[in-house]
XYZ file of C-alpha atoms in Angstrom:
598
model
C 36.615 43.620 -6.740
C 32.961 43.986 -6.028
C 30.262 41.844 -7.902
C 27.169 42.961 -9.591
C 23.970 41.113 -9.490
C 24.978 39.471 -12.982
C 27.853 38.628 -11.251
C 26.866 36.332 -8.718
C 27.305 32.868 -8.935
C 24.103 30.362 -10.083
C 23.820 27.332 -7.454
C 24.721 23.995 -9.059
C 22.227 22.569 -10.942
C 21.953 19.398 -8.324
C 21.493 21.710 -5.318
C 18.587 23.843 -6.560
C 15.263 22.582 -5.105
C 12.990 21.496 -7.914
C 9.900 23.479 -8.727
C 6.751 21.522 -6.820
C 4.569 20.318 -9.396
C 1.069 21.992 -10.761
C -1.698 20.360 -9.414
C -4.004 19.602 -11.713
C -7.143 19.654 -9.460
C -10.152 20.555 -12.089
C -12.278 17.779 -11.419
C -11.622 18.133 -8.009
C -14.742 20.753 -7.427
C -17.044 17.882 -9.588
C -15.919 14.753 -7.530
C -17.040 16.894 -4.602
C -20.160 17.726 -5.674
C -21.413 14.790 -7.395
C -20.503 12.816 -3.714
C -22.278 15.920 -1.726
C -25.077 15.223 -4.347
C -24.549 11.080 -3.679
C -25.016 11.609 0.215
C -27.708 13.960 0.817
C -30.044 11.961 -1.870
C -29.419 8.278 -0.430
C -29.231 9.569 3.078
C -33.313 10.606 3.018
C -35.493 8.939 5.391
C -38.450 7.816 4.243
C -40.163 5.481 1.400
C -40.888 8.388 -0.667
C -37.174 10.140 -1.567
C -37.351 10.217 -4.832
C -39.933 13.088 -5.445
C -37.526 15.228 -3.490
C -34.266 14.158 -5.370
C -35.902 14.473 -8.076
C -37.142 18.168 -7.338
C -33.472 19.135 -6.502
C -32.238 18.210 -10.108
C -34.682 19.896 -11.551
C -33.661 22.876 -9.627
C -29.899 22.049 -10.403
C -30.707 22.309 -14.326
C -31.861 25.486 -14.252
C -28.817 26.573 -12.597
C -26.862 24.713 -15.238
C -28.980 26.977 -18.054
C -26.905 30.358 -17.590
C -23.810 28.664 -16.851
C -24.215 26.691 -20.481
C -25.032 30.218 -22.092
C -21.763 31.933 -20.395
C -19.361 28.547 -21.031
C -20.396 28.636 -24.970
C -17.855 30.804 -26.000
C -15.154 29.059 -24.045
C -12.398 26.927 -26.157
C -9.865 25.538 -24.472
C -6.534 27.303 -25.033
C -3.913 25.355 -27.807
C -1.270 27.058 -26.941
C 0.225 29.956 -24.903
C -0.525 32.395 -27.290
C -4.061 31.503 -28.377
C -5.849 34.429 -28.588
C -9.748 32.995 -28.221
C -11.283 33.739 -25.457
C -10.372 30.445 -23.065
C -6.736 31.430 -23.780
C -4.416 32.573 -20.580
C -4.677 36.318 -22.000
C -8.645 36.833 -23.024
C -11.432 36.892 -20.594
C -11.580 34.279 -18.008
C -15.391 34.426 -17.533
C -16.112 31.697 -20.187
C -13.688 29.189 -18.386
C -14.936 30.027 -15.201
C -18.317 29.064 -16.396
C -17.484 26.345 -17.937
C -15.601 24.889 -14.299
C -19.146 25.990 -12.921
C -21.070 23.705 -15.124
C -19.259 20.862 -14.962
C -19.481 20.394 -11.340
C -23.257 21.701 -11.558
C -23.362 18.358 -14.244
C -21.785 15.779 -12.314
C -24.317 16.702 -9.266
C -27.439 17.142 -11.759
C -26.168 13.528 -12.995
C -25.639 11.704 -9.459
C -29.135 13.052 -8.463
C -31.344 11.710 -11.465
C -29.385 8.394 -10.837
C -30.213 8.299 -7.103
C -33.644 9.671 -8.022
C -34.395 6.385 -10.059
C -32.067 4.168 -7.716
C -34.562 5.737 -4.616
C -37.644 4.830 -6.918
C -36.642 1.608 -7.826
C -35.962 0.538 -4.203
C -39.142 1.912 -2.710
C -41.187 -0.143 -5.571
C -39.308 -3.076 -4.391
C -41.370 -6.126 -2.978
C -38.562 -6.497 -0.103
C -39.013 -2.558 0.472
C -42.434 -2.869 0.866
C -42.540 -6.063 2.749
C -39.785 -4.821 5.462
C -42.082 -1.486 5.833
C -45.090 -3.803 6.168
C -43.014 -6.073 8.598
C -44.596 -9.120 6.884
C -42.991 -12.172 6.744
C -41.907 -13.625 3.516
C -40.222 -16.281 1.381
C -37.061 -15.016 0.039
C -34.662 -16.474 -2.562
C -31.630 -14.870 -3.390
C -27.750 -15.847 -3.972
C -24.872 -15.563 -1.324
C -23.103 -12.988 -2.405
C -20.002 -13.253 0.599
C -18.310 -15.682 2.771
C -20.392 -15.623 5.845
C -18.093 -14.274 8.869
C -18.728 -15.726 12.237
C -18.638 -13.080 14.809
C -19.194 -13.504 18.722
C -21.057 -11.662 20.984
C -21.755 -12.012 24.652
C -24.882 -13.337 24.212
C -24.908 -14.922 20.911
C -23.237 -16.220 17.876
C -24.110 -14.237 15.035
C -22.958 -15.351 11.085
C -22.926 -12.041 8.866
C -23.133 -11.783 4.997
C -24.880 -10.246 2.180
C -27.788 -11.594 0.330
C -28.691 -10.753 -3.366
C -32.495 -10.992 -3.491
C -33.502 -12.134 -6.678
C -37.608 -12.739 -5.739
C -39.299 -11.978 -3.028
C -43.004 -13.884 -2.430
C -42.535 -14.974 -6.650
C -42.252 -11.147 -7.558
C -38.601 -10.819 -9.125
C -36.153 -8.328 -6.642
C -32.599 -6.813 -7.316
C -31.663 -5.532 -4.157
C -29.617 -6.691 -1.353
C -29.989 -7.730 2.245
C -27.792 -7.863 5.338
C -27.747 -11.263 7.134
C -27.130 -11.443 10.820
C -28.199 -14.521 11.518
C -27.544 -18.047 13.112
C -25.191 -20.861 12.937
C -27.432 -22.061 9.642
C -26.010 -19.748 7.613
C -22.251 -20.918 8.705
C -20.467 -22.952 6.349
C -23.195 -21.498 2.834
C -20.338 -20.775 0.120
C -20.306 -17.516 -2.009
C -22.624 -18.344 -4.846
C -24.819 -20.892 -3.258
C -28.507 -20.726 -3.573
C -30.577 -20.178 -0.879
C -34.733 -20.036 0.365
C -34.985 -18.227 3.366
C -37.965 -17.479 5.214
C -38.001 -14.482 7.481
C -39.329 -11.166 8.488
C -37.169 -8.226 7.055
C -36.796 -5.198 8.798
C -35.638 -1.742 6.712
C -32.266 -1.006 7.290
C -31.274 2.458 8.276
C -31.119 5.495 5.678
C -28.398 5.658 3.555
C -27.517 1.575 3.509
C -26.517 0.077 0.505
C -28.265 -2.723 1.769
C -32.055 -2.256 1.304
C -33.192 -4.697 4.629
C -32.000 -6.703 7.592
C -32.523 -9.944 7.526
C -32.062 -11.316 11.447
C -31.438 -14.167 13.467
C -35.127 -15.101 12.973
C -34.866 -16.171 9.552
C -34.582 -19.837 8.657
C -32.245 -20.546 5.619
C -32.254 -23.602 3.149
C -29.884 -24.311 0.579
C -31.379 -25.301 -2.849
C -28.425 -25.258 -5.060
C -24.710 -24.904 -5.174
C -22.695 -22.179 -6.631
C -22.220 -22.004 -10.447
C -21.032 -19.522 -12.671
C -18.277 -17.028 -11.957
C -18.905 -17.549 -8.198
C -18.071 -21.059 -8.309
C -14.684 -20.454 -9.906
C -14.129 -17.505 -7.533
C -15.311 -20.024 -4.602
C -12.636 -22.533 -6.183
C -9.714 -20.155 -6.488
C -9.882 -18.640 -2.945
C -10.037 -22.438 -1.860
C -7.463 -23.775 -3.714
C -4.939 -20.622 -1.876
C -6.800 -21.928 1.385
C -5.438 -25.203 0.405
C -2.088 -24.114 -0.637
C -1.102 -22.366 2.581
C -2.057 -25.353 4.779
C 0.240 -26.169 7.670
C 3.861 -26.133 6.845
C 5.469 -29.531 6.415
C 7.756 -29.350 8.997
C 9.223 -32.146 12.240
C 7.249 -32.390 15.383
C 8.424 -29.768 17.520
C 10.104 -27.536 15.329
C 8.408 -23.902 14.581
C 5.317 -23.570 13.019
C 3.340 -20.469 11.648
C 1.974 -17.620 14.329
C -1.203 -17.527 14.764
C -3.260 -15.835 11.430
C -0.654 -15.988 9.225
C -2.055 -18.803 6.706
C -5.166 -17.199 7.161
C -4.047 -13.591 6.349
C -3.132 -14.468 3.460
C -6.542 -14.913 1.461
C -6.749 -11.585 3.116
C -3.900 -9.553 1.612
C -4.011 -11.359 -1.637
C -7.729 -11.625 -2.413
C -9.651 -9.425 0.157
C -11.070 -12.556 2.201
C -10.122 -12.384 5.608
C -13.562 -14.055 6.848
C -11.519 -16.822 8.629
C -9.039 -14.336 9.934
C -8.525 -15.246 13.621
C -9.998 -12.466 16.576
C -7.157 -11.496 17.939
C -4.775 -10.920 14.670
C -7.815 -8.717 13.318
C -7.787 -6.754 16.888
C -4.287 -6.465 16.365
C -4.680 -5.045 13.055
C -7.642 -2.714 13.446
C -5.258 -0.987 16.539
C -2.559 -0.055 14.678
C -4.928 0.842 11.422
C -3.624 -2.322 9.334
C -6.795 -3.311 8.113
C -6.385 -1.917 4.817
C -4.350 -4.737 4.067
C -7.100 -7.012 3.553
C -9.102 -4.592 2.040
C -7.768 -4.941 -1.695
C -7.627 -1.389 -3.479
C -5.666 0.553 -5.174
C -1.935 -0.206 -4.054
C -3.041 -4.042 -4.937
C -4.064 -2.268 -8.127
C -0.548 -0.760 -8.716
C 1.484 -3.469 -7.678
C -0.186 -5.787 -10.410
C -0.780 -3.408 -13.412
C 2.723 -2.443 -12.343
C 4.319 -5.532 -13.333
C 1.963 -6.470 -16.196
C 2.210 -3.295 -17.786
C 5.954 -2.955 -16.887
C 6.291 -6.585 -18.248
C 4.952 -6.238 -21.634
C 7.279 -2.826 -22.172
C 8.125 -4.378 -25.484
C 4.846 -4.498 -26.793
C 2.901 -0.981 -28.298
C 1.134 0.904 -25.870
C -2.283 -0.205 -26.573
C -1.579 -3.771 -26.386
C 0.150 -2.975 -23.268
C -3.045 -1.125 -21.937
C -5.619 -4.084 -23.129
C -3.764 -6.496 -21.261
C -3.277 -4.210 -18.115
C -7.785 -3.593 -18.590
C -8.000 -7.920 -19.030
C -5.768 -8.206 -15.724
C -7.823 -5.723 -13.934
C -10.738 -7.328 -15.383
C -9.746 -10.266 -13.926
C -8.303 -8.997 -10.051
C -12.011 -7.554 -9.468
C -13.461 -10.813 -10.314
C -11.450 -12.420 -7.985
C -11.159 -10.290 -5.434
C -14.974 -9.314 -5.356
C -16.536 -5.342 -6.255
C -16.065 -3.439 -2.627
C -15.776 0.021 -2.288
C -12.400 0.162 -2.600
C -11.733 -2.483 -5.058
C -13.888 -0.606 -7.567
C -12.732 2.977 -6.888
C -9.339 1.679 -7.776
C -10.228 -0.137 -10.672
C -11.779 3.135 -12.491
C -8.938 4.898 -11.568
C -6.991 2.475 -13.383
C -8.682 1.992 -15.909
C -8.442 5.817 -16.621
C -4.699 5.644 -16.477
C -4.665 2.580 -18.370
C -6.704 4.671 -20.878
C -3.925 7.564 -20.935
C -1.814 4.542 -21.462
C -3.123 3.922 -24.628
C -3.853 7.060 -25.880
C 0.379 7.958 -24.998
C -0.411 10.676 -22.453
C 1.105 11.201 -19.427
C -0.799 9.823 -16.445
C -2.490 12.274 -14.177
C -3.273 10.507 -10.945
C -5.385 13.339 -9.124
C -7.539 13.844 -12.283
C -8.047 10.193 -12.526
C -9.257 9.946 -8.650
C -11.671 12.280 -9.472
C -12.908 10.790 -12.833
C -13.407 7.302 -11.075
C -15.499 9.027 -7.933
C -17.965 10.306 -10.430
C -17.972 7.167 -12.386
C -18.701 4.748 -9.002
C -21.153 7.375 -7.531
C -23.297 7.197 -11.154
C -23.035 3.592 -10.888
C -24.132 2.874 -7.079
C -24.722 6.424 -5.501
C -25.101 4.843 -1.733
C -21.151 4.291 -1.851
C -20.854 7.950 -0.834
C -22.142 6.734 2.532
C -19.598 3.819 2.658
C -16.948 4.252 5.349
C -14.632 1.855 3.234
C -15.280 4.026 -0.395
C -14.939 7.408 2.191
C -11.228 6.072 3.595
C -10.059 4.528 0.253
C -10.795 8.006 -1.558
C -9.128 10.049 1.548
C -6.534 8.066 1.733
C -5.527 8.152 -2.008
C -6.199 11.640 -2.481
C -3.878 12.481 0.589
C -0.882 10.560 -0.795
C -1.294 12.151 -4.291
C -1.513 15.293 -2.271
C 0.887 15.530 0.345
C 3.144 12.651 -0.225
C 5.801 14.799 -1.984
C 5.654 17.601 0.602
C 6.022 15.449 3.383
C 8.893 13.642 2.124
C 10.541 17.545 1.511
C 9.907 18.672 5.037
C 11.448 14.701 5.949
C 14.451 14.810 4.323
C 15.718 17.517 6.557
C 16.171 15.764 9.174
C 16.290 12.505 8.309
C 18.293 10.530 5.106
C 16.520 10.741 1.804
C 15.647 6.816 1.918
C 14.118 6.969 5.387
C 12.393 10.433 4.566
C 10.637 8.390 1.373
C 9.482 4.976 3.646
C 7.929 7.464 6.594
C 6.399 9.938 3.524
C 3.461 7.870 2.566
C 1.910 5.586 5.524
C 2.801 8.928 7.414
C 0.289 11.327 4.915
C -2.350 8.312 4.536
C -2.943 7.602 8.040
C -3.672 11.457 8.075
C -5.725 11.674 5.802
C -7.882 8.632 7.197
C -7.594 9.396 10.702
C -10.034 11.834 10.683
C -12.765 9.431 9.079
C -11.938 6.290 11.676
C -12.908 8.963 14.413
C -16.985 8.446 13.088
C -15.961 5.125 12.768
C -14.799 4.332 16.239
C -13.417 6.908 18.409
C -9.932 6.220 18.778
C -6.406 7.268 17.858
C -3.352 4.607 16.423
C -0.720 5.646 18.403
C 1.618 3.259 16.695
C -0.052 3.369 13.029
C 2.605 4.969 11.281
C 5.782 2.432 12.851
C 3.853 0.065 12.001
C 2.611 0.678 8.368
C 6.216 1.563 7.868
C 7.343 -2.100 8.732
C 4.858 -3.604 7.162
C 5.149 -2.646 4.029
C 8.235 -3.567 2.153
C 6.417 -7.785 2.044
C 3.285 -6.851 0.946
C 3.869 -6.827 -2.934
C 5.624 -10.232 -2.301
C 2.387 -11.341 -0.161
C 0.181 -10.021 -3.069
C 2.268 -10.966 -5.983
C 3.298 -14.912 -4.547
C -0.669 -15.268 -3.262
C -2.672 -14.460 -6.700
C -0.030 -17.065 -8.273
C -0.537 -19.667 -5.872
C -4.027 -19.262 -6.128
C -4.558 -19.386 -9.596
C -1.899 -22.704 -9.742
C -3.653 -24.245 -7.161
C -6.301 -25.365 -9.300
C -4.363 -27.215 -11.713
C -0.613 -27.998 -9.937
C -1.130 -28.632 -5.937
C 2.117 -29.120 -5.192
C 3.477 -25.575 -7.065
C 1.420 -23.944 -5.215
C 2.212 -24.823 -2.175
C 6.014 -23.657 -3.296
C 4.665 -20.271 -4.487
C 2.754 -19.612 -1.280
C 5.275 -19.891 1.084
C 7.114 -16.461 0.518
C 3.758 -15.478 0.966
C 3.245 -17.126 4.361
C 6.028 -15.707 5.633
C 5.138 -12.165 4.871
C 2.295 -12.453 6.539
C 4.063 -13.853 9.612
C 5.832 -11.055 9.540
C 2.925 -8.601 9.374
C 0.883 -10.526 12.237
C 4.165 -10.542 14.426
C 4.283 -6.177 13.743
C 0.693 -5.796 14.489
C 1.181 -7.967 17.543
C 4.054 -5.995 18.847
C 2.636 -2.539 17.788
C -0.767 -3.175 19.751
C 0.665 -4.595 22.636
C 2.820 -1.280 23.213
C 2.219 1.093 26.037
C -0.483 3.891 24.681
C -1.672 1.416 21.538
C -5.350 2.289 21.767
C -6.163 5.516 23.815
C -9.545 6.907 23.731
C -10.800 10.181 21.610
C -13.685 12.388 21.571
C -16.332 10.686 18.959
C -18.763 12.156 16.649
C -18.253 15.582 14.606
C -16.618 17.242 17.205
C -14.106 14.760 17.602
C -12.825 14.368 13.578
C -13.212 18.250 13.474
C -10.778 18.305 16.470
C -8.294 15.970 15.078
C -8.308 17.417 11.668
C -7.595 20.681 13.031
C -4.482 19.414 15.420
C -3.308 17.732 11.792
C -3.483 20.586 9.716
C -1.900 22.520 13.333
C 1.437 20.256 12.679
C 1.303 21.098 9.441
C 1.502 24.531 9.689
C 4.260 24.203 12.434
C 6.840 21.887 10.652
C 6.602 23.759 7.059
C 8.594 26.736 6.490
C 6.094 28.515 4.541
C 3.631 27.558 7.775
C 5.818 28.970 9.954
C 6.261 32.243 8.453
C 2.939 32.949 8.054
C 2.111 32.478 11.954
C 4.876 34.917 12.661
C 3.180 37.080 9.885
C -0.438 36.960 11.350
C 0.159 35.822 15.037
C -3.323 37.609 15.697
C -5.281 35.342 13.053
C -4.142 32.383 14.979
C -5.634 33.723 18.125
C -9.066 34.785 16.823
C -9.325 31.067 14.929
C -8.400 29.322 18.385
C -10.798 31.859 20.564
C -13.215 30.904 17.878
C -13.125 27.122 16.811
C -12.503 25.973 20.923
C -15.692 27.131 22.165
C -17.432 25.845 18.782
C -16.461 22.582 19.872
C -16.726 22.087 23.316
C -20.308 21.293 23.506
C -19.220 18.181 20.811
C -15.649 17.785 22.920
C -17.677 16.735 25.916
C -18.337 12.830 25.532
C -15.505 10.666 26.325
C -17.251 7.385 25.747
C -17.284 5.224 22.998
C -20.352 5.285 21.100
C -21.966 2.671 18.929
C -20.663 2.944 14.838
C -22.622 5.472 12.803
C -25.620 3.897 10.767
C -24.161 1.872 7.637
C -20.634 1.363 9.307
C -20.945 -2.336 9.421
C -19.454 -2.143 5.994
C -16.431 -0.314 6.134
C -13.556 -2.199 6.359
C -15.499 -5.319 7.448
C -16.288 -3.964 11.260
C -17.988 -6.166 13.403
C -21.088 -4.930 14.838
C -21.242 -3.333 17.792
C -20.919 -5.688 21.096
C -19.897 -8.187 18.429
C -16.253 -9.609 17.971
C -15.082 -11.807 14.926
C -14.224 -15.294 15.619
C -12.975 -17.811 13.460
C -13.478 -21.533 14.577
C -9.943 -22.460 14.568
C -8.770 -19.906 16.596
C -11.821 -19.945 19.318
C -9.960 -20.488 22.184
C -7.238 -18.255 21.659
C -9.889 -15.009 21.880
C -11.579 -16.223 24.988
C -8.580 -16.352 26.587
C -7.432 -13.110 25.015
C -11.096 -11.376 25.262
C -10.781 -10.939 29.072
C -7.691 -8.929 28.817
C -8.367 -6.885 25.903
C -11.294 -4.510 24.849
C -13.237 -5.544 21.207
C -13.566 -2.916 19.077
């Protein structure tokens, strides 16, 4: 008997493939904008900027006039059937306006900010003293551990400086210190007189001078304040993950492991041996000591998972008193504070009961850090942290689909995400240094499953520390021996055949990796694939087209000094210059003349 088409059988619930879910990207167009906005202002040479900025969002609001006058009609839509005119089924000319004038607003917004921020620093007394090149009395606060880096000529100990008078007139900015051994051994907080000639740093710093190796430093009083109990915390966890008590000759802990942990827990990997950082950096694991937002997650995740018993907005204030709290200790970077706004969003839709929305919430916090500080859209670290998240929000899911074809489910979901974020970053580490991580994604994927227990075990310790010694020394060993086991897979990883090979720099070089990327995307998704047997001929005019574009950029092999400002981002050393840490001295000489810095 033959069967209709209301005959045929329905696939089993189970076996259908689930609808992808609709991106919500409508503050995706604002985010943009407001960080184009961020980049061109700060990134204007000269003392004089602001005029211009300032000129620009004037000529921004009077875009933002006809777009208000088209968008005043528009009403959001209630319901399906709404019949106003913002509704599905009425004219979409209002709500197209309105998209228009929000993203004209957030870049009107980030340029009045940087407008001021540009006057401000120009009026400065450091400003004007590093244009002047006089020499001058500083006093300020140290507002990082000083890092000890090695060059071959030099020592040089890096930190920041936060200028509070320059000469007796009163200064808010900050300064970069490369200087001598004097500023070695200065804790985070202390108060310091310095006496040096400042130099302007280059366009688009968040640092507003250079302070060099020149400048003589005096210390004039310890830390106090919330620095002082940050200071104590991250030295009590120093404390607490001393050597192991264990018999002469039995094993002891590799090399970096005590160290790394400070790093993964609270962001300070300043004593982090040479070699173990090397290690890292070559196989793109440096984002483990660069708290953000899966530190973020794994902590509101248990707080907020924790308290399930309690309402909602309890449940949210204590999440927003944790945060609070994880920033403090783990210090405002780039990617420390884009994570905290986004979770302090969610935490928000958390207490108002709506569902989270991740990708809405990136782009709320990028407009909320770039009105804050609009030179962090120049920050390689606030660049990768943003990528990085918005390419597992994006193409986590997708990947894992086009996975789990070939491999099991479980395997499909631990190769998803450090497969999609290193990506997404890769692209941005090629203006940072020219190179590709062969091994990045074997190795994130190993790494990963002891990092909550590194994170979770090393805030306890270090908040016991204080008041129980012993305790947490107990409650820091699980975390020791995660980080064991990530120095021992970023040992292996970068010691493999092929760990480090070279790659065109500059423009030309990200433009040619992002294009091979999005190339083996197209190949191993289905919908990709039938489109290139639908347009074979669009393929070949975008190759004839794009290769020539870039050969000119293609051309230098070399490895070029970092882009201007890249001495931030992800704690790089600058170039010529290789972190040391005095414990571990000897083990980078010897490992120096086998082995490239970065």
């Amino acid at each position: 008997m033959s069967t209709g088409p209301g005959d045929r059988r329905r696939r089993p619930h189970a076996l259908r493939e689930a609808a992808p879910a609709p991106v919500d990207a409508r503050l995706l167009p604002p985010a943009l904008a407001a960080w184009a906005a961020a980049a061109w202002a700060t990134g204007l040479a000269g003392q004089r900027t602001w005029p211009r900025v300032l000129a620009a969002a004037l000529a921004l609001s009077l875009v933002a006039l006809p777009l208000a006058v088209g968008a005043h009609r528009f009403r959001p839509p209630r319901h399906r059937r709404d019949p106003r005119p913002g509704a599905p089924d009425g004219s979409a000319v209002g709500s197209v306006c309105a998209s228009l004038l929000l993203t004209v607003l957030a870049a009107l917004a980030v340029l009045a900010v940087a407008a001021a921020g540009s006057w401000s620093r120009a009026a400065d007394p450091l400003t004007r003293a590093a244009a002047e090149a006089r020499t001058v009395t500083i006093v300020g606060t140290v507002a990082s551990e000083p890092r000890v880096v090695a060059g071959p000529r030099r020592t040089t100990v890096v930190t920041d400086l936060a200028v509070t008078a320059v000469d007796g007139s009163g200064s808010r900015l900050t300064a970069l210190v490369l200087g001598g051994q004097d500023w070695y051994g200065l804790p985070m907080g202390a108060a310091v007189r310095v006496h040096a000639a400042p130099r302007l740093s280059d366009p688009g710093d968040e640092h507003a001078a250079v302070l060099g190796s020149n400048a003589t430093v005096r210390l004039t009083a310890q830390p106090t304040g919330v620095l002082a109990l940050v200071g104590g915390v991250r030295a009590g966890l120093a404390d607490a993950v001393g050597e192991p008590r264990t018999a002469p000759g039995r094993w002891r802990w590799p090399d970096g492991a005590r160290e790394l942990v400070s790093g993964v827990a609270l962001g300070d990997d300043h004593a982090l041996p040479a070699d173990v950082r090397a290690d890292m950096r070559t196989v793109s694991m440096t984002h483990l000591t660069a708290v953000s937002g899966e530190h973020v997650a794994i902590v509101l995740g248990l707080v907020v998972g924790g308290l399930g018993v309690l309402p909602r907005r309890w449940r949210a204030v204590a999440g927003a008193l944790v945060l609070a709290g994880l920033v403090v200790l783990v210090r405002p970077g780039g990617s420390v504070l884009r994570a905290a706004a986004m979770g302090a969003v969610l935490l928000a839709g958390v207490a108002l009961g709506r569902r989270s929305a991740s990708l809405p919430a990136l782009g709320a916090a990028v407009i909320v850090l770039l009105l804050v500080d609009p030179w962090q859209a120049r920050s390689y670290g606030f660049a990768l942290s943003v990528v990085a998240t918005a390419g597992i929000l994006l193409g986590a899911a997708p990947a894992q689909e086009a996975l789990a074809r070939r491999l099991p489910r479980w395997a499909a979901a631990l190769l998803a995400v450090p497969l999609v974020a290193q990506a997404a970053c890769a692209p941005v580490l090629i203006l940072l240094q020219p190179r590709v991580s062969t091994w990045a994604v074997p190795a994130n994927v190993l790494a990963a499953p002891p990092v909550p227990v590194a994170t979770v075990a090393g805030l306890l310790a270090a908040l016991v520390a204080a008041w129980w010694p012993a305790l947490a020394s107990l409650i820091a060993w699980p975390a020791t021996a995660s980080c064991a086991w990530l120095a021992a897979v970023a040992g292996f990883f970068s010691d493999l055949p092929a760990a480090d090979p070279g790659w065109p720099g500059g423009t030309g070089g990200a433009l040619a990796l992002a294009a091979l990327e999005a190339a083996g995307a197209v190949v191993v998704s289905r919908r990709g694939r039938a489109g290139l047997r639908a347009a074979p001929s669009a393929l070949v005019t975008a190759v004839l087209v794009i290769v020539p574009a870039l050969r000119g950029r293609l051309a230098p092999w070399h490895r070029p000094d970092g882009p201007p400002g890249a001495l931030d981002a992800h704690r790089r050393d600058p170039p010529g210059i290789r972190s040391i840490s005095p414990r571990s001295s000897s083990s980078v000489r010897a490992r120096s003349s086998s082995r490239t810095g970065p």
